[in-house]
XYZ file of C-alpha atoms in Angstrom:
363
model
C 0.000 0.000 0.000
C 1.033 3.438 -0.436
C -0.634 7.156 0.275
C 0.007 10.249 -1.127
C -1.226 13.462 -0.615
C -3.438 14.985 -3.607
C -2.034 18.176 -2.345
C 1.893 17.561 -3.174
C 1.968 14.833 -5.486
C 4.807 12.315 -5.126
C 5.655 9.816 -8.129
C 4.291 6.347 -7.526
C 6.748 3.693 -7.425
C 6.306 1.042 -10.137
C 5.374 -2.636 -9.078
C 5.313 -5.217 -11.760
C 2.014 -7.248 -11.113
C 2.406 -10.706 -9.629
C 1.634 -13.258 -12.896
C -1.029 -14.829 -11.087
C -2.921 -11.261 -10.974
C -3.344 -10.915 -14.193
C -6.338 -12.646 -14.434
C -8.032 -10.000 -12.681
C -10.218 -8.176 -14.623
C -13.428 -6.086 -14.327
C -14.980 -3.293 -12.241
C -17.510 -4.572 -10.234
C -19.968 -2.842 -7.747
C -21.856 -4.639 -4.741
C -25.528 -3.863 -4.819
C -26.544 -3.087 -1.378
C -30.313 -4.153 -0.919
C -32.559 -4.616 2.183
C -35.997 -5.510 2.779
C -36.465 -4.941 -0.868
C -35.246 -1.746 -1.216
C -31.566 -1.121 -3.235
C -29.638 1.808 -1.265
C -28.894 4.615 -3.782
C -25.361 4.493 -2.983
C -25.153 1.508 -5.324
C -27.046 3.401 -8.255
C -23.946 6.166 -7.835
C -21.490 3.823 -7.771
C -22.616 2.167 -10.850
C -22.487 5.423 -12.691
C -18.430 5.662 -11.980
C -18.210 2.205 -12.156
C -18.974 2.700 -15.789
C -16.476 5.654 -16.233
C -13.381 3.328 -15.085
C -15.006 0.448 -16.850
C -14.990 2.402 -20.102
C -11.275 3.536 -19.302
C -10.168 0.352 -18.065
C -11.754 -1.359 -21.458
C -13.717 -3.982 -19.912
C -17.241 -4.628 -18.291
C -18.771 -3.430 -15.590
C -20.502 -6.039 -12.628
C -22.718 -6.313 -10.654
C -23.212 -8.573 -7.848
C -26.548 -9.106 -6.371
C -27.158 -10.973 -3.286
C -30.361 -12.156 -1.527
C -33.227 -14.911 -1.451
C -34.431 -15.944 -4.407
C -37.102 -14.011 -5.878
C -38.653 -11.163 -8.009
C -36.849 -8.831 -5.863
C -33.840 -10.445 -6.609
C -34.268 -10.208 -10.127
C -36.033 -6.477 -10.362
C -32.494 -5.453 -8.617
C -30.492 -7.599 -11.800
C -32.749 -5.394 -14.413
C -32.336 -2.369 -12.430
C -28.393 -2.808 -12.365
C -28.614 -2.654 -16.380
C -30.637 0.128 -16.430
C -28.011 2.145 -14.245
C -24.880 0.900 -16.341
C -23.885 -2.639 -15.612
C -22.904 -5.094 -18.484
C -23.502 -8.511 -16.357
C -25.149 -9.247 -13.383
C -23.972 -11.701 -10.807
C -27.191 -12.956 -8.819
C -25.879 -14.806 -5.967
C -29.298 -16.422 -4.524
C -29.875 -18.611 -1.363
C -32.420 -18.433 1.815
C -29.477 -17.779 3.810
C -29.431 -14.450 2.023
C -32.682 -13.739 3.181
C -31.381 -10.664 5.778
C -28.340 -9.168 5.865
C -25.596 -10.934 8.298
C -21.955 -10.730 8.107
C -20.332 -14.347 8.142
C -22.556 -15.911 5.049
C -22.312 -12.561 2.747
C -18.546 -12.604 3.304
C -18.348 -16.183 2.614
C -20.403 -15.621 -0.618
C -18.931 -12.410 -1.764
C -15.456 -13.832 -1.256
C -16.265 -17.180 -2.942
C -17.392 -15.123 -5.954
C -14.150 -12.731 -5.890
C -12.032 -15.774 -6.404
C -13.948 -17.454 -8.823
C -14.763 -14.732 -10.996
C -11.068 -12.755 -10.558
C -12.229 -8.806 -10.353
C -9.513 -6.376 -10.542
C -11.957 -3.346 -8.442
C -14.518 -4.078 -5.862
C -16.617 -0.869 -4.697
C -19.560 -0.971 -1.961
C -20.904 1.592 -0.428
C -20.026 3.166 3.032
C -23.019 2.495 4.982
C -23.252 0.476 7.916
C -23.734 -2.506 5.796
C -20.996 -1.663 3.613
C -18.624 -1.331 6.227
C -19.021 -4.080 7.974
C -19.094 -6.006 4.984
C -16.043 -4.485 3.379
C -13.732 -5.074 5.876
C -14.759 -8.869 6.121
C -14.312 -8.979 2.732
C -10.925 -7.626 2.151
C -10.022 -9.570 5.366
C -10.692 -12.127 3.857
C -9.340 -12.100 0.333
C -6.126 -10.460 1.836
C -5.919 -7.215 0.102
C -6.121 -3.974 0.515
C -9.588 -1.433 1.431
C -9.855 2.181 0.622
C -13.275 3.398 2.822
C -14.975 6.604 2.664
C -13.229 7.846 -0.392
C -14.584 10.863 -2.352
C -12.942 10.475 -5.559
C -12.045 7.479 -7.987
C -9.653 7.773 -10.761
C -7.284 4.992 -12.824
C -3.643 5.234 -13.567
C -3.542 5.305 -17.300
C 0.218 3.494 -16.843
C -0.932 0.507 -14.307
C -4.683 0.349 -14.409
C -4.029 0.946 -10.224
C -6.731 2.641 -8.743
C -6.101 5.784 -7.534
C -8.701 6.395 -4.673
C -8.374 9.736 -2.526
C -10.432 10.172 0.969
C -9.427 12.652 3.678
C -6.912 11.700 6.408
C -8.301 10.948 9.718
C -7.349 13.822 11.369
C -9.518 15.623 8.188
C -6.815 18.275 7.410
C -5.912 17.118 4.086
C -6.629 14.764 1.242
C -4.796 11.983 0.256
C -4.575 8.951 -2.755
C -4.458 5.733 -1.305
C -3.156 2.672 -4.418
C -3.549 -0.466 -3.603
C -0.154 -2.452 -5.548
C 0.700 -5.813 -5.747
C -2.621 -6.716 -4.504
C -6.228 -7.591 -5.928
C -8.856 -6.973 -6.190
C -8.772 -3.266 -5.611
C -11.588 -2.265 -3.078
C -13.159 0.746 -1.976
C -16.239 2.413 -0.005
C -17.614 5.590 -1.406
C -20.215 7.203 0.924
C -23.897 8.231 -0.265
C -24.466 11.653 -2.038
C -20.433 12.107 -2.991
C -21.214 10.688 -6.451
C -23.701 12.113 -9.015
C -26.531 9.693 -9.487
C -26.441 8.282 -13.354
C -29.346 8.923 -15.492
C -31.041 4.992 -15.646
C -31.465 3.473 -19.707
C -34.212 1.473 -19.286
C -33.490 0.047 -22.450
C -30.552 -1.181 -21.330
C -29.860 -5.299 -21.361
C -27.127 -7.457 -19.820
C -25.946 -10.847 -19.040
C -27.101 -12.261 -15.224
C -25.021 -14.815 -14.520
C -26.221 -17.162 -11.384
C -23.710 -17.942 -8.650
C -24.396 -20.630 -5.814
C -22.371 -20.198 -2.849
C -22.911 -23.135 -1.116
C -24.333 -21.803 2.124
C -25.971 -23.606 5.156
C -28.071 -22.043 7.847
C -27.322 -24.576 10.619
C -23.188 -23.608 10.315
C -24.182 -20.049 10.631
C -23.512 -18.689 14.174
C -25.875 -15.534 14.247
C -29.218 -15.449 14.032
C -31.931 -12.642 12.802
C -34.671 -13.153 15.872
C -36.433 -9.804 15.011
C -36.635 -6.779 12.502
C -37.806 -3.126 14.809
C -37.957 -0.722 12.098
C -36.974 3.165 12.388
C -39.469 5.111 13.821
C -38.162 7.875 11.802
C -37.729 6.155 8.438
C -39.722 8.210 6.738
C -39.298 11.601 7.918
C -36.851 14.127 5.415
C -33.304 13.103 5.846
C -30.060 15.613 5.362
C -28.830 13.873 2.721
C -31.797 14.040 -0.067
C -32.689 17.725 1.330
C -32.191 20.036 -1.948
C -31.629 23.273 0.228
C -28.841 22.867 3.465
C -28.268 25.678 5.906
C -25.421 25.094 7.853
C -24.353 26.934 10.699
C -20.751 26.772 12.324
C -18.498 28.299 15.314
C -18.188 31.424 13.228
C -21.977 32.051 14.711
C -20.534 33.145 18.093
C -22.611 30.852 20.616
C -25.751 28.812 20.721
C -27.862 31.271 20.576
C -27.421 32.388 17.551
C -27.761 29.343 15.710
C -31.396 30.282 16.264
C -30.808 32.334 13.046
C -29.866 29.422 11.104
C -33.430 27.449 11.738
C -35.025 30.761 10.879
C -33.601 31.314 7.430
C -34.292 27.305 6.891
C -37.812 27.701 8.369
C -38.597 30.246 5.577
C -36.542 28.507 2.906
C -38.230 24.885 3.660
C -34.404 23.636 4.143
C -32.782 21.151 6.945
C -30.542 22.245 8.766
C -26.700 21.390 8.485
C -23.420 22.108 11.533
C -20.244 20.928 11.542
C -18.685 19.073 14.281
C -17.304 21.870 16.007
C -20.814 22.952 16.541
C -21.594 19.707 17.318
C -19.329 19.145 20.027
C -19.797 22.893 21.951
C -23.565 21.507 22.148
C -25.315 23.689 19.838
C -27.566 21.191 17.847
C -27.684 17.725 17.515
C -25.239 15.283 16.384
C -27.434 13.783 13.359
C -27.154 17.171 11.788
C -23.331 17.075 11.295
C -22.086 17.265 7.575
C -18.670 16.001 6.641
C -15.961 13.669 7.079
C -17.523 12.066 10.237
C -20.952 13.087 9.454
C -23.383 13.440 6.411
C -22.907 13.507 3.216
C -25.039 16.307 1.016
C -25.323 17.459 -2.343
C -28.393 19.477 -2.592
C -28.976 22.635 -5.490
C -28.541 25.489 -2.433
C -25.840 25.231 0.459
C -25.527 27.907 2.521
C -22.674 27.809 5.368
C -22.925 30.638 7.897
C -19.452 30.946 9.945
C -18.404 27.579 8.669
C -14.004 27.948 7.721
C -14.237 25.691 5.452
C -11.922 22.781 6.734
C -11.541 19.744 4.874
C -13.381 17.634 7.492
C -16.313 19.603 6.243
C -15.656 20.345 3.130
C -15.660 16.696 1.518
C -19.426 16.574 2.893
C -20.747 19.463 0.869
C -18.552 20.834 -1.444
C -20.907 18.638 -4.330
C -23.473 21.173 -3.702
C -24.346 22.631 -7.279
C -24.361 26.468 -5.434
C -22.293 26.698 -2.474
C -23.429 30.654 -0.881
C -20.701 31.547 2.589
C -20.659 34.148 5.153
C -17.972 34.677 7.000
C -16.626 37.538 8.364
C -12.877 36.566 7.530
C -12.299 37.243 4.219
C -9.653 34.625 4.249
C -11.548 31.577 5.160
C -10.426 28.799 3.237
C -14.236 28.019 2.183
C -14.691 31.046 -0.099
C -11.258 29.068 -2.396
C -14.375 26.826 -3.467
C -17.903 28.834 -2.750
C -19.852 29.978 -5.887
C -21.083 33.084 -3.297
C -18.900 34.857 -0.624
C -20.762 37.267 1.725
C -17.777 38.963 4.078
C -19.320 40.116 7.006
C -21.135 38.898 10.493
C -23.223 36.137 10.588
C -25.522 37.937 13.193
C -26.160 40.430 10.945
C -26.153 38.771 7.794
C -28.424 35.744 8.442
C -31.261 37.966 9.605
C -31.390 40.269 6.573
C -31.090 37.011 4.504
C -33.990 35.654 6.019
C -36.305 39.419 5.651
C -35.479 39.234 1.972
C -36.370 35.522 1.341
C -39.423 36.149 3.476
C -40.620 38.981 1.655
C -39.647 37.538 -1.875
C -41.716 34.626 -0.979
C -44.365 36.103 0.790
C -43.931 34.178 4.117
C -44.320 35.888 7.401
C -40.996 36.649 8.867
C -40.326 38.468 12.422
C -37.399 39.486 12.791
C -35.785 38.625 15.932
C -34.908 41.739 18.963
């Protein structure tokens, strides 16, 4: 393995691939489905999937896992429609739910029958877990929570850059002498692909062999969320985001007034988070949520790269900040220099009297 900041970049050093990898060919992407429902993640994946496919010259996977069904199958069709070439349906009642030990046995059982040179899954909680299992298991290398993919046009490597964990810069993580390649890409960093309905492919059926009664763990119960169907920050298509720059906790009272009249969530980052001032589901970044919605607006937000890789997809980015200097105006669309305190409130009288929505101002 080797990492490399994007920010000073440093020649790679040249590996000659072990003869046995050479067989390894293909981009695939695992299709993350529960309770009948694919997670878009997958959809976005698919969509650069078929970029480095494309580059790479060969076809693009996908590997669907579950019981068999016309779930199952919907998810095969749906994986053409969003860019895949062939289909791996990997069926069994073990499948049924998701557990860790028999979709790692499957998934890997697959990986070294079929030989793919790039694995991606997403970087949910599923993904995760299932990643790391996975590359455990297969003995190569992971990339998670990256936020761009790209090839080496020398090597074919995958060049996959996520933020350090400290969050102050960006590096590109290539994984060698080693495949297949893998990756997690969170939800929302990727554009979601138009789907071709048209579009046909191979499904080729894998049987992993499983058993229930070797199994350790056992699904006793499914609780649902409560709050599964309420608006979440990630799909919201306006964010206001409020930071330190505010002052205290008080004011972030301004932020849920501008998104009040604007019909947006509301957005922090973690240094808001940990003084206190709003709840810890409303973080966006690095160790937060991911967003990409048409209006951001960040009121005394820096502009760190811990925050930055979770919104800087927005298509209009609008900042105030009352240091001119703050790194985030390098990549807003907007810049409004000056006081949040003073700022947000005149915002929120202009939207509310361009919209017609009653507005009073705060003494």
């Amino acid at each position: 393995m080797s990492a490399t900041p994007t920010t000073k970049p440093v020649k790679k050093r040249k590996i000659k691939l072990d003869e046995h990898l050479l067989a390894y060919r293909g981009v695939w992407v695992f299709v993350e489905s529960e309770r009948g429902h694919v997670h878009p993640v997958s959809w976005e994946l698919m969509g650069q999937g078929r970029r480095l496919a494309d580059q790479l010259q060969v076809e693009l996977c996908a590997v669907v896992m579950g019981a068999p069904g016309p779930e199952l199958d919907t998810h095969c069709e749906a994986s053409f429609h969003y860019g895949a070439d062939r289909c791996y349906r990997v069926a069994s009642p073990v499948l049924r739910d998701y557990r860790n030990e028999p979709y790692t046995q499957a998934l890997t059982q697959l990986v070294n029958a079929h030989k793919p040179e790039i694995l991606f899954l997403g970087a949910t909680t599923l993904g995760r877990d299932l990643a790391g299992s996975v590359a455990t298991t297969l003995k190569t290398g992971l990339t998670a929570d990256c936020t761009e993919l790209a090839i080496d046009p020398e090597d074919r490597c995958l060049l996959a850059t996520r933020p350090t964990f400290g969050g102050s810069l960006l590096c590109t993580i290539a994984t060698l002498n080693y495949r297949p390649q893998m990756a997690t890409i969170r939800h929302r960093v990727m554009p979601m692909p138009e789907p071709q309905p048209e579009r046909r492919g191979l499904i080729v059926d894998f049987e992993p062999g499983l058993v229930e009664e070797s199994i350790v763990t056992k699904l006793l119960d499914f609780l649902p969320d409560a709050l599964d169907d309420r608006q979440h920050l990630p799909y919201a298509e306006i964010v206001i985001a409020g930071g330190k720059g505010l002052g205290k906790a008080e004011n972030f009272r301004l932020v849920w007034d501008l998104a009040g009249v604007l019909g947006a969530e509301v957005g922090a980052t973690r240094a808001a988070i940990h003084a206190g001032w709003i709840t810890p589901d409303r973080q966006v970044g690095q160790t937060g949520k991911t967003v990409r919605p048409a209006l951001y607006i960040a009121a005394g937000i820096s502009g760190a790269i811990q925050h930055r890789v979770g919104m800087e997809a927005s298509d209009c980015i609008v900042a105030i900040n009352s240091d001119a200097n703050a790194p985030i105006f390098d990549f807003a669309h907007y810049a409004l220099v000056g006081d949040c305190v003073s700022v947000l409130p005149a915002l929120t009288k202009a939207f509310a009297s361009h919209l017609g929505k009653p507005f009073k101002e705060a003494t």
